[in-house]
C-alpha cells in the first residue's frame, strides 16, 4: 500500500532512507532546512550536498516548509541532528497524530536523555507511537542499494510489525523488536567504541586488538543497557554488534578518523582539527559515564576513551591499564579470578 | 611459577602460542613432525616455515619426538591440524595425566565430533581435564605481541582459572569459562560465515552487508549452539563475535579469499585453484548442516554457502533467497511477522 511519508532532515542518512522509502513504494517528502537544497531535491530527486551520486527515486520531493512536509503525512521519520532535535520539536508546529520513526543516534547533552525520550517530551508524542530504527546502515551503501538489514523497535509490537513491512525493499531487510531502550543505547554507544577502535588502529595495532575492543566494548554496552532495562539479545543483534562492526570497519567514519589521530599521539584539539568534522563519540563518552555511574556500572573502555579525550592519560597508559585489570570469567555474572591461582600446580588427572 | 609445557604441533598458531607461553614465563617444548623444523626451532628459537620474523623466546625449543615432548610436561597444548587429531592421538604414546588445552578449531569429518570430544575418545582423557582456548587470535598478530584477549573454557572452573593464569602475559588477556561446547561450536562455524562474508566482498558489496552477514551468521551459530547445550553469552563473547569479527576483517584469511573468488563468479574448483590452500569453511559447512538437522535448527546462511559450494545455486540466487525470506522479529523466540500487516493503515494516535 502506497503511503505518504515525511522525512524531517536532509542529511546523508535522512536522504538515503528517503530512497529506501521510495523503493518500498511510498511518496516521500523530505524537509530540508535550506530552501535551495529542498528545491534541488524536488527538481533532480538527488541531494547534491550529501549524496550527489544517488538517484533517490521519482517519488522523493523536498520542501523547506516543516508544515508542508507534515501535511497529509501518514508516518513521520525523524532525521535531524541528534543535539538539535529538542529545539526543532519545540520551535515548530506539533507533529501530526501518526507513527513517528526516529533514525537518530545519540544521548542528549545536559539531560543524558535518549532520542525517543526527547521526542516524547519535546514533541508530546505518546511512547507507544514512537519507533526507532538502527542497524549496520552506512548511508552511502544504503544509497547504493547494497543489501542490508536493520531493527525497527517500538513498545507496541503491532506498530513495530507494520513499520517493518512499511520500510522493506528487495535489498533492505528490517527485523521487528520491542526493545527501544536497547536499540537506542547500542546506537549511541557504538560511537565511543569506534573511537577506541580507531585509537588502536592509529597505534598500529591490527585485527585481533580491534575485534577484542569491539567484543569487550559490546560487553560493557550490554551491561549498561541491561541496567537501564534493555534486553541482552538486542546487543547481539543488528542494532548492537551489527552496527558496531560496520562502524568500526568503515575507516571513513568520523569517530574512527578522530580515534586514529589520537592513536598516533595527537591531542583532541589537534585530532579534531585534522579531521575537520565533529565525531559524535567525543561528546557521547561523558554523558554515558554519567548514565553508567547512575546505575553503578563499570565501563572500562569508555572510561579509557574519556581519559584520553580529556588529556588525562596517554593512549599507551590507557592500553596498559585495560590489559592489567584482574583476570575474570566471561559473560553475565562475570567475577574476578582469585589471583592466587597461578601459584597452584595444575592437578594430576 | 615456571611450568614445563608441551605444544604438540608447529604450525603458525602452535608456534605463536608457544611464544605466548614463553612470554608468560614457562619452558616450552614444541613437537614438530619434521626433524629439520624441530632442530631449527631449537637452534634459532624461530619457526622459519610459518613465522620467520618472530622471536619465539629463549625458552622455546623443538623436538620431533612425541615422547620427548611429553616427558615431564605439566600441561599439554594441542595444535595439530583438526582433521589429523584422531590419527595423531591413536598412533602415538598416550598423553600424560596432566591438563590438556586444545587450540583446535573444526568439526571432525565423518563423525561431526567437536575437537574436545575427539581428545576424550581417541586420547582417553577425562573431559574434566580438557580445556579449549579460542578468541580473536590471528597468529601473526599474536606473534607480533599485539594486545589480544581469548577465552579458556573447561568443565572444571578451577582448572579453567588455573590455565587462564598460566597463559596470561602483559599483552595476552584470557577470560575463564566453563562453556566448552559454545567455544568449540563458535570456533568451527566462524569459518563458514567468513566464507559468506568473502562472497559478499567478491560481489563488490561493502561494510553494511558484511556486518549483516556477521550478525545474522552469529544468530544462526548461537541457535545451533544453544540446541547443543552451549550458553548464549559465549557467542556474544571473544570466542564468538570476537573471533568472527577478526576472521572476517582479515582479508588474508583463506576462507575469505576462497569466498571472494566465489563471489566473483568462480566455481569451487577454480576458487580453490586460485587460492591454492585449503579453507576450513569448505569442509565444515556440510557437517554443520548435519549437526543442525539433528537438532532441528534452521541455518539459512550456512545453507546458502553450502548451496554455492556444491554448485547448486549462483551467489546471486543465494543472496536473493536470503533477502526474500519472510520478515521476522529479532532475537530469541524469533517469529515470522504476519504478511498481512502491510495492508493495514498505521493507526492514528
Coordinates of C-alpha atoms in Angstrom, one line a residue, chain A residues 1 3 74-75 97-99 129 136-142 146-151 156-166 168-177 204-212 214-216 218-219 232-234 236-239 241-243 245-246 249-251 319 322-332 334-335 337-349, chain B residues 1 3 74-75 97-99 129 136-142 146-151 156-166 168-177 204-212 214-216 218-219 232-234 236-239 241-243 245-246 249-251 319 322-332 334-335 337-349:
Chain A
X1 CA 0.0 0.0 0.0
X3 CA 1.8 5.8 1.9
X74 CA 0.8 9.0 7.4
X75 CA 4.2 8.4 9.0
X97 CA -1.0 12.1 15.4
X98 CA 0.7 9.4 13.3
X99 CA 3.5 7.0 14.0
X129 CA 3.6 5.8 18.9
X136 CA 24.5 -1.6 10.2
X137 CA 23.4 1.1 7.8
X138 CA 26.2 3.2 6.5
X139 CA 24.3 5.8 4.4
X140 CA 26.4 5.6 1.3
X141 CA 26.0 1.9 0.9
X142 CA 22.2 2.1 1.6
X146 CA 23.5 -2.7 -1.3
X147 CA 21.8 -5.4 0.8
X148 CA 21.5 -4.5 4.4
X149 CA 19.3 -5.3 7.4
X150 CA 18.1 -3.2 10.4
X151 CA 15.9 -3.3 13.5
X156 CA 3.7 -1.6 20.5
X157 CA 4.6 -4.9 18.7
X158 CA 1.9 -4.4 16.1
X159 CA 3.2 -1.0 15.2
X160 CA 6.7 -2.4 15.0
X161 CA 5.5 -5.1 12.6
X162 CA 3.6 -2.5 10.5
X163 CA 6.6 -0.2 10.2
X164 CA 8.8 -3.2 9.4
X165 CA 6.6 -4.0 6.4
X166 CA 6.4 -0.3 5.5
X168 CA 11.0 -3.3 3.4
X169 CA 12.6 -3.3 -0.1
X170 CA 14.2 -6.1 -2.1
X171 CA 17.6 -5.2 -0.5
X172 CA 16.6 -3.6 2.8
X173 CA 15.5 -6.2 5.4
X174 CA 14.1 -4.9 8.7
X175 CA 13.5 -7.0 11.8
X176 CA 10.9 -6.1 14.4
X177 CA 11.6 -5.6 18.1
X204 CA 49.5 0.5 14.6
X205 CA 47.5 -2.5 16.1
X206 CA 45.7 -5.0 13.9
X207 CA 42.5 -7.1 13.7
X208 CA 42.9 -9.0 17.0
X209 CA 43.0 -5.9 19.0
X210 CA 40.2 -4.3 17.1
X211 CA 38.0 -7.4 17.5
X212 CA 38.8 -7.5 21.2
X214 CA 34.6 -4.5 19.7
X215 CA 33.8 -7.6 21.9
X216 CA 34.7 -6.1 25.2
X218 CA 29.9 -4.7 23.4
X219 CA 30.1 -6.4 26.8
X232 CA 20.5 -8.7 26.1
X233 CA 19.5 -10.1 22.6
X234 CA 19.4 -6.6 21.2
X236 CA 23.9 -9.5 19.9
X237 CA 21.7 -8.3 17.1
X238 CA 21.8 -5.9 14.1
X239 CA 21.5 -2.7 16.2
X241 CA 27.0 -6.0 17.2
X242 CA 25.9 -5.3 13.6
X243 CA 26.1 -1.5 13.7
X245 CA 31.0 -3.9 13.4
X246 CA 30.0 -1.8 10.4
X249 CA 35.0 -1.5 9.7
X250 CA 34.5 1.8 8.0
X251 CA 37.7 3.7 8.2
X319 CA 46.0 0.5 26.9
X322 CA 43.0 -2.0 30.4
X323 CA 45.3 -5.0 30.0
X324 CA 46.4 -5.1 33.6
X325 CA 43.0 -5.4 35.1
X326 CA 42.5 -8.5 37.2
X327 CA 41.6 -11.7 35.2
X328 CA 37.8 -12.5 35.2
X329 CA 35.3 -15.0 34.0
X330 CA 33.5 -14.0 30.8
X331 CA 29.8 -13.4 30.4
X332 CA 26.9 -12.5 32.8
X334 CA 31.5 -12.1 35.4
X335 CA 33.7 -12.4 38.5
X337 CA 39.5 -14.9 39.4
X338 CA 41.5 -15.4 42.6
X339 CA 45.0 -14.1 41.9
X340 CA 46.4 -17.0 44.0
X341 CA 45.5 -19.4 41.2
X342 CA 48.9 -19.1 39.5
X343 CA 50.8 -20.5 42.4
X344 CA 48.9 -23.8 42.5
X345 CA 50.2 -26.7 40.5
X346 CA 47.9 -28.0 37.7
X347 CA 46.4 -31.1 39.3
X348 CA 47.2 -34.6 38.1
X349 CA 44.3 -36.4 36.4
Chain B
X1 CA 55.5 -20.2 38.7
X3 CA 56.0 -24.7 34.2
X74 CA 52.9 -30.3 33.3
X75 CA 50.4 -29.1 30.7
X97 CA 47.8 -37.4 33.2
X98 CA 48.0 -33.6 33.1
X99 CA 45.7 -30.8 31.8
X129 CA 40.9 -32.4 32.3
X136 CA 40.2 -13.2 18.1
X137 CA 43.8 -14.6 17.8
X138 CA 45.2 -14.2 14.3
X139 CA 48.6 -15.9 14.7
X140 CA 50.7 -13.3 13.0
X141 CA 49.4 -10.5 15.3
X142 CA 49.8 -12.7 18.4
X146 CA 49.9 -7.1 19.8
X147 CA 47.3 -6.9 22.6
X148 CA 44.6 -9.5 22.3
X149 CA 42.2 -11.5 24.5
X150 CA 40.8 -15.0 24.5
X151 CA 38.6 -17.5 26.3
X156 CA 36.1 -27.7 35.8
X157 CA 36.1 -24.0 36.7
X158 CA 39.1 -24.3 38.9
X159 CA 41.2 -25.7 36.1
X160 CA 39.9 -23.0 33.8
X161 CA 41.0 -20.4 36.2
X162 CA 44.5 -22.0 36.7
X163 CA 45.0 -22.3 32.9
X164 CA 43.9 -18.7 32.5
X165 CA 46.6 -17.5 34.8
X166 CA 49.1 -19.9 33.2
X168 CA 48.5 -14.6 30.8
X169 CA 51.1 -12.1 29.5
X170 CA 51.3 -8.3 29.6
X171 CA 49.5 -8.3 26.2
X172 CA 47.5 -11.6 26.1
X173 CA 44.4 -11.4 28.3
X174 CA 42.5 -14.7 28.8
X175 CA 39.0 -14.9 30.3
X176 CA 37.8 -18.1 32.1
X177 CA 34.6 -20.0 31.1
X204 CA 31.5 -5.9 -4.6
X205 CA 29.4 -5.3 -1.5
X206 CA 30.5 -3.2 1.4
X207 CA 30.6 -3.0 5.2
X208 CA 26.8 -3.0 5.8
X209 CA 26.4 -6.3 4.0
X210 CA 29.4 -7.8 5.8
X211 CA 28.2 -6.6 9.2
X212 CA 24.7 -8.0 8.4
X214 CA 28.3 -11.4 10.6
X215 CA 25.3 -10.6 12.8
X216 CA 22.8 -12.9 11.3
X218 CA 26.2 -15.2 14.7
X219 CA 22.4 -15.6 15.3
X232 CA 24.3 -17.7 24.7
X233 CA 26.8 -15.4 26.4
X234 CA 29.7 -17.3 24.8
X236 CA 28.5 -12.6 22.3
X237 CA 32.0 -13.0 23.7
X238 CA 35.6 -13.3 22.5
X239 CA 35.3 -16.8 21.1
X241 CA 31.7 -12.4 17.9
X242 CA 35.3 -11.6 18.7
X243 CA 36.8 -14.4 16.6
X245 CA 34.9 -10.2 13.5
X246 CA 38.7 -10.8 13.5
X249 CA 38.2 -8.4 9.0
X250 CA 41.3 -10.2 7.8
X251 CA 41.2 -10.3 4.0
X319 CA 21.6 -13.7 -1.9
X322 CA 18.2 -14.9 1.9
X323 CA 16.7 -11.4 1.4
X324 CA 13.3 -12.7 0.4
X325 CA 12.7 -14.8 3.5
X326 CA 9.5 -13.7 5.4
X327 CA 10.1 -10.8 7.8
X328 CA 10.6 -11.8 11.5
X329 CA 11.2 -10.4 15.0
X330 CA 14.8 -10.4 16.1
X331 CA 16.3 -12.4 19.0
X332 CA 15.3 -15.5 20.9
X334 CA 12.1 -15.0 16.7
X335 CA 8.8 -15.4 14.9
X337 CA 5.5 -11.4 11.1
X338 CA 2.0 -11.7 9.6
X339 CA 2.4 -10.9 5.9
X340 CA -1.0 -9.1 6.0
X341 CA 0.5 -6.2 8.1
X342 CA 1.4 -4.1 5.1
X343 CA -2.2 -3.7 4.1
X344 CA -3.3 -2.2 7.4
X345 CA -3.1 1.6 7.8
X346 CA -0.8 2.9 10.5
X347 CA -3.2 3.8 13.4
X348 CA -3.9 7.3 14.5
X349 CA -2.6 8.2 17.9

